[in-house]
PDB file of C-alpha atoms in Angstrom:
ATOM      1  CA  MET A  22       6.609  26.665   8.313  1.00  0.00           C
ATOM      2  CA  SER A  23       9.881  25.547   9.805  1.00  0.00           C
ATOM      3  CA  LEU A  24      12.425  23.633   7.798  1.00  0.00           C
ATOM      4  CA  THR A  25      11.603  20.440   9.767  1.00  0.00           C
ATOM      5  CA  GLU A  26       7.982  20.816   8.658  1.00  0.00           C
ATOM      6  CA  VAL A  27       8.931  21.351   5.084  1.00  0.00           C
ATOM      7  CA  LEU A  28      11.182  18.251   5.143  1.00  0.00           C
ATOM      8  CA  VAL A  29       8.365  16.220   6.881  1.00  0.00           C
ATOM      9  CA  ALA A  30       5.924  17.362   4.236  1.00  0.00           C
ATOM     10  CA  LEU A  31       8.245  16.268   1.518  1.00  0.00           C
ATOM     11  CA  ALA A  32       8.797  12.940   3.166  1.00  0.00           C
ATOM     12  CA  ILE A  33       5.033  12.431   3.462  1.00  0.00           C
ATOM     13  CA  ALA A  34       4.610  13.322  -0.174  1.00  0.00           C
ATOM     14  CA  VAL A  35       7.225  10.818  -1.118  1.00  0.00           C
ATOM     15  CA  GLY A  36       5.456   8.181   1.025  1.00  0.00           C
ATOM     16  CA  LEU A  37       2.164   8.927  -0.677  1.00  0.00           C
ATOM     17  CA  VAL A  38       3.745   8.472  -4.083  1.00  0.00           C
ATOM     18  CA  GLY A  39       5.268   5.285  -2.709  1.00  0.00           C
ATOM     19  CA  ILE A  40       1.801   3.945  -2.001  1.00  0.00           C
ATOM     20  CA  LEU A  41       0.623   4.546  -5.628  1.00  0.00           C
ATOM     21  CA  VAL A  42       3.953   3.286  -7.190  1.00  0.00           C
ATOM     22  CA  PRO A  43       4.734   0.334  -4.946  1.00  0.00           C
ATOM     23  CA  VAL A  44       8.565   0.774  -5.008  1.00  0.00           C
ATOM     24  CA  LEU A  45       8.861   2.628  -1.718  1.00  0.00           C
ATOM     25  CA  PRO A  46       7.402   1.737   1.676  1.00  0.00           C
ATOM     26  CA  GLY A  47       4.768   4.547   1.596  1.00  0.00           C
ATOM     27  CA  THR A  48       3.009   3.838   4.917  1.00  0.00           C
ATOM     28  CA  VAL A  49       6.261   3.529   6.765  1.00  0.00           C
ATOM     29  CA  LEU A  50       7.544   6.821   5.228  1.00  0.00           C
ATOM     30  CA  VAL A  51       4.403   8.682   6.271  1.00  0.00           C
ATOM     31  CA  LEU A  52       4.542   7.288   9.827  1.00  0.00           C
ATOM     32  CA  GLY A  53       8.260   7.972  10.133  1.00  0.00           C
ATOM     33  CA  ALA A  54       7.866  11.512   8.897  1.00  0.00           C
ATOM     34  CA  VAL A  55       5.065  12.159  11.400  1.00  0.00           C
ATOM     35  CA  LEU A  56       7.172  10.636  14.103  1.00  0.00           C
ATOM     36  CA  VAL A  57      10.186  12.990  13.232  1.00  0.00           C
ATOM     37  CA  TRP A  58       7.763  15.924  13.361  1.00  0.00           C
ATOM     38  CA  ALA A  59       6.265  14.852  16.779  1.00  0.00           C
ATOM     39  CA  TRP A  60       9.830  14.311  18.189  1.00  0.00           C
ATOM     40  CA  SER A  61      11.051  17.715  16.825  1.00  0.00           C
ATOM     41  CA  THR A  62       7.933  19.626  17.907  1.00  0.00           C
ATOM     42  CA  GLY A  63       7.338  17.895  21.244  1.00  0.00           C
ATOM     43  CA  GLY A  64       4.403  18.471  23.455  1.00  0.00           C
ATOM     44  CA  THR A  65       1.177  16.720  24.128  1.00  0.00           C
ATOM     45  CA  ALA A  66      -0.515  17.926  20.925  1.00  0.00           C
ATOM     46  CA  ALA A  67       2.344  16.682  18.640  1.00  0.00           C
ATOM     47  CA  TRP A  68       2.418  13.259  20.296  1.00  0.00           C
ATOM     48  CA  LEU A  69      -1.420  12.985  20.154  1.00  0.00           C
ATOM     49  CA  VAL A  70      -1.209  13.694  16.404  1.00  0.00           C
ATOM     50  CA  PHE A  71       1.456  10.941  16.108  1.00  0.00           C
ATOM     51  CA  ALA A  72      -0.817   8.519  18.020  1.00  0.00           C
ATOM     52  CA  VAL A  73      -3.843   9.333  15.762  1.00  0.00           C
ATOM     53  CA  ALA A  74      -1.677   8.922  12.655  1.00  0.00           C
ATOM     54  CA  THR A  75      -0.404   5.614  13.973  1.00  0.00           C
ATOM     55  CA  VAL A  76      -3.906   4.347  14.665  1.00  0.00           C
ATOM     56  CA  LEU A  77      -5.135   5.498  11.188  1.00  0.00           C
ATOM     57  CA  LEU A  78      -2.215   3.797   9.411  1.00  0.00           C
ATOM     58  CA  ALA A  79      -2.513   0.615  11.476  1.00  0.00           C
ATOM     59  CA  VAL A  80      -6.249   0.313  10.795  1.00  0.00           C
ATOM     60  CA  GLY A  81      -5.594   1.052   7.117  1.00  0.00           C
ATOM     61  CA  THR A  82      -2.970  -1.661   6.933  1.00  0.00           C
ATOM     62  CA  VAL A  83      -5.307  -4.221   8.547  1.00  0.00           C
ATOM     63  CA  VAL A  84      -8.154  -3.285   6.284  1.00  0.00           C
ATOM     64  CA  LYS A  85      -6.056  -3.263   3.206  1.00  0.00           C
ATOM     65  CA  TYR A  86      -5.494  -6.967   3.715  1.00  0.00           C
ATOM     66  CA  LEU A  87      -8.884  -8.016   5.004  1.00  0.00           C
ATOM     67  CA  VAL A  88     -11.262  -6.466   2.505  1.00  0.00           C
ATOM     68  CA  PRO A  89      -9.473  -7.482  -0.766  1.00  0.00           C
ATOM     69  CA  GLY A  90      -8.635 -10.877   0.758  1.00  0.00           C
ATOM     70  CA  ARG A  91     -12.250 -11.575   1.624  1.00  0.00           C
ATOM     71  CA  ARG A  92     -13.364 -10.572  -1.958  1.00  0.00           C
ATOM     72  CA  LEU A  93     -10.704 -12.953  -3.394  1.00  0.00           C
ATOM     73  CA  GLN A  94     -11.802 -15.716  -1.017  1.00  0.00           C
ATOM     74  CA  ASP A  95     -15.470 -15.187  -1.963  1.00  0.00           C
ATOM     75  CA  ALA A  96     -14.440 -15.403  -5.657  1.00  0.00           C
ATOM     76  CA  GLY A  97     -12.622 -18.645  -4.965  1.00  0.00           C
ATOM     77  CA  ILE A  98      -9.140 -17.278  -5.785  1.00  0.00           C
ATOM     78  CA  PRO A  99      -6.528 -18.813  -3.382  1.00  0.00           C
ATOM     79  CA  ALA A 100      -3.836 -16.871  -1.628  1.00  0.00           C
ATOM     80  CA  SER A 101      -1.227 -18.957  -3.483  1.00  0.00           C
ATOM     81  CA  THR A 102      -2.188 -17.170  -6.696  1.00  0.00           C
ATOM     82  CA  GLN A 103      -1.495 -13.776  -5.163  1.00  0.00           C
ATOM     83  CA  TRP A 104       1.867 -14.963  -3.704  1.00  0.00           C
ATOM     84  CA  PHE A 105       2.920 -16.293  -7.092  1.00  0.00           C
ATOM     85  CA  GLY A 106       2.049 -12.931  -8.536  1.00  0.00           C
ATOM     86  CA  VAL A 107       4.099 -11.221  -5.944  1.00  0.00           C
ATOM     87  CA  LEU A 108       6.960 -13.462  -6.555  1.00  0.00           C
ATOM     88  CA  LEU A 109       6.963 -12.858 -10.341  1.00  0.00           C
ATOM     89  CA  GLY A 110       6.432  -9.146  -9.690  1.00  0.00           C
ATOM     90  CA  VAL A 111       9.728  -9.048  -7.609  1.00  0.00           C
ATOM     91  CA  VAL A 112      11.570 -10.920 -10.329  1.00  0.00           C
ATOM     92  CA  GLY A 113       9.965  -8.613 -12.884  1.00  0.00           C
ATOM     93  CA  PHE A 114      11.101  -5.538 -11.063  1.00  0.00           C
ATOM     94  CA  PHE A 115      14.717  -6.514 -11.460  1.00  0.00           C
ATOM     95  CA  VAL A 116      14.326  -7.649 -15.034  1.00  0.00           C
ATOM     96  CA  VAL A 117      12.418  -4.600 -16.270  1.00  0.00           C
ATOM     97  CA  PRO A 118      12.816  -1.749 -13.684  1.00  0.00           C
ATOM     98  CA  VAL A 119       9.731  -0.174 -12.328  1.00  0.00           C
ATOM     99  CA  VAL A 120       7.144  -1.465 -14.857  1.00  0.00           C
ATOM    100  CA  GLY A 121       8.428  -5.037 -14.421  1.00  0.00           C
ATOM    101  CA  LEU A 122       6.779  -5.085 -10.963  1.00  0.00           C
ATOM    102  CA  VAL A 123       3.284  -4.651 -12.420  1.00  0.00           C
ATOM    103  CA  LEU A 124       3.917  -6.806 -15.418  1.00  0.00           C
ATOM    104  CA  GLY A 125       5.380  -9.579 -13.325  1.00  0.00           C
ATOM    105  CA  PHE A 126       2.475  -9.496 -10.928  1.00  0.00           C
ATOM    106  CA  VAL A 127      -0.027  -9.683 -13.729  1.00  0.00           C
ATOM    107  CA  LEU A 128       1.902 -12.487 -15.480  1.00  0.00           C
ATOM    108  CA  GLY A 129       2.244 -14.379 -12.210  1.00  0.00           C
ATOM    109  CA  VAL A 130      -1.373 -14.268 -11.328  1.00  0.00           C
ATOM    110  CA  TYR A 131      -2.368 -15.222 -14.861  1.00  0.00           C
ATOM    111  CA  LEU A 132      -0.015 -18.206 -14.930  1.00  0.00           C
ATOM    112  CA  ALA A 133      -1.157 -19.391 -11.506  1.00  0.00           C
ATOM    113  CA  GLU A 134      -4.721 -19.213 -12.576  1.00  0.00           C
ATOM    114  CA  LEU A 135      -4.047 -20.758 -15.926  1.00  0.00           C
ATOM    115  CA  ARG A 136      -2.592 -23.723 -14.141  1.00  0.00           C
ATOM    116  CA  ARG A 137      -5.383 -23.848 -11.565  1.00  0.00           C
ATOM    117  CA  VAL A 138      -8.566 -23.243 -13.600  1.00  0.00           C
ATOM    118  CA  GLY A 139      -7.547 -23.445 -17.271  1.00  0.00           C
ATOM    119  CA  SER A 140      -7.551 -20.879 -20.122  1.00  0.00           C
ATOM    120  CA  THR A 141     -11.189 -19.956 -20.070  1.00  0.00           C
ATOM    121  CA  GLN A 142     -11.234 -18.719 -16.492  1.00  0.00           C
ATOM    122  CA  ALA A 143      -7.631 -17.598 -16.058  1.00  0.00           C
ATOM    123  CA  TRP A 144      -8.128 -14.067 -17.466  1.00  0.00           C
ATOM    124  CA  PRO A 145     -11.297 -13.227 -15.472  1.00  0.00           C
ATOM    125  CA  SER A 146      -9.610 -14.449 -12.319  1.00  0.00           C
ATOM    126  CA  THR A 147      -6.506 -12.336 -13.133  1.00  0.00           C
ATOM    127  CA  VAL A 148      -8.827  -9.277 -13.589  1.00  0.00           C
ATOM    128  CA  HIS A 149     -10.526  -9.976 -10.245  1.00  0.00           C
ATOM    129  CA  SER A 150      -7.105 -10.218  -8.618  1.00  0.00           C
ATOM    130  CA  LEU A 151      -5.945  -6.917 -10.126  1.00  0.00           C
ATOM    131  CA  ARG A 152      -9.165  -5.258  -8.828  1.00  0.00           C
ATOM    132  CA  ALA A 153      -8.321  -6.567  -5.406  1.00  0.00           C
ATOM    133  CA  ALA A 154      -4.829  -5.224  -5.546  1.00  0.00           C
ATOM    134  CA  GLY A 155      -6.139  -1.884  -6.718  1.00  0.00           C
ATOM    135  CA  LEU A 156      -8.597  -1.775  -3.922  1.00  0.00           C
ATOM    136  CA  SER A 157      -5.814  -2.588  -1.438  1.00  0.00           C
ATOM    137  CA  ILE A 158      -3.785   0.381  -2.772  1.00  0.00           C
ATOM    138  CA  LEU A 159      -6.714   2.675  -2.514  1.00  0.00           C
ATOM    139  CA  ILE A 160      -7.381   1.691   1.095  1.00  0.00           C
ATOM    140  CA  GLU A 161      -3.771   2.202   1.984  1.00  0.00           C
ATOM    141  CA  LEU A 162      -3.817   5.584   0.234  1.00  0.00           C
ATOM    142  CA  ALA A 163      -6.941   6.628   2.081  1.00  0.00           C
ATOM    143  CA  ALA A 164      -5.462   5.827   5.512  1.00  0.00           C
ATOM    144  CA  ALA A 165      -2.227   7.629   4.573  1.00  0.00           C
ATOM    145  CA  LEU A 166      -4.184  10.721   3.500  1.00  0.00           C
ATOM    146  CA  ALA A 167      -6.151  10.661   6.755  1.00  0.00           C
ATOM    147  CA  ALA A 168      -2.865  10.478   8.673  1.00  0.00           C
ATOM    148  CA  THR A 169      -1.552  13.353   6.508  1.00  0.00           C
ATOM    149  CA  ALA A 170      -4.634  15.391   7.360  1.00  0.00           C
ATOM    150  CA  ALA A 171      -4.089  14.724  11.063  1.00  0.00           C
ATOM    151  CA  TRP A 172      -0.582  15.876  10.684  1.00  0.00           C
ATOM    152  CA  ALA A 173      -1.623  19.021   8.872  1.00  0.00           C
ATOM    153  CA  VAL A 174      -4.115  19.802  11.667  1.00  0.00           C
ATOM    154  CA  GLY A 175      -1.333  19.248  14.203  1.00  0.00           C
ATOM    155  CA  VAL A 176       0.923  21.627  12.334  1.00  0.00           C
ATOM    156  CA  ALA A 177      -1.771  24.273  12.244  1.00  0.00           C
ATOM    157  CA  LEU A 178      -2.373  23.887  16.017  1.00  0.00           C
ATOM    158  CA  THR A 179       1.147  23.929  17.180  1.00  0.00           C
TER     159      THR A 179
END
């Protein structure tokens, strides 16, 4: 393996961790790393691998919003609840570094649902929202792992 391939592999690994710990833009890092590799390697095979990785990540990005969003919609949980959770998650990230993101999101969703449906249904709605967020992360991770596998095949072929 060349130095470029090692650095690209490290960037992809950081991107994968960034998907699991939503502090780094994981999908962007994976795509950027594969782009650097394709640029460095050159040739039809490298650019084909980049195109495949781009399509996989783009499809994963679309699906990560559609599937959980549909489940939330079917459960009657409005998008405003999720946005309030995101807002409090961002605030929480700065108040309590790293874990504040998750704590703020949970608190935000709970408070939005508490206001919307009352105390008896707020927690079940919050749990449903957290499952949707977890599903979104898993979908994004699966797409990034597929793009990583495409890159690994490309490295082996070039």
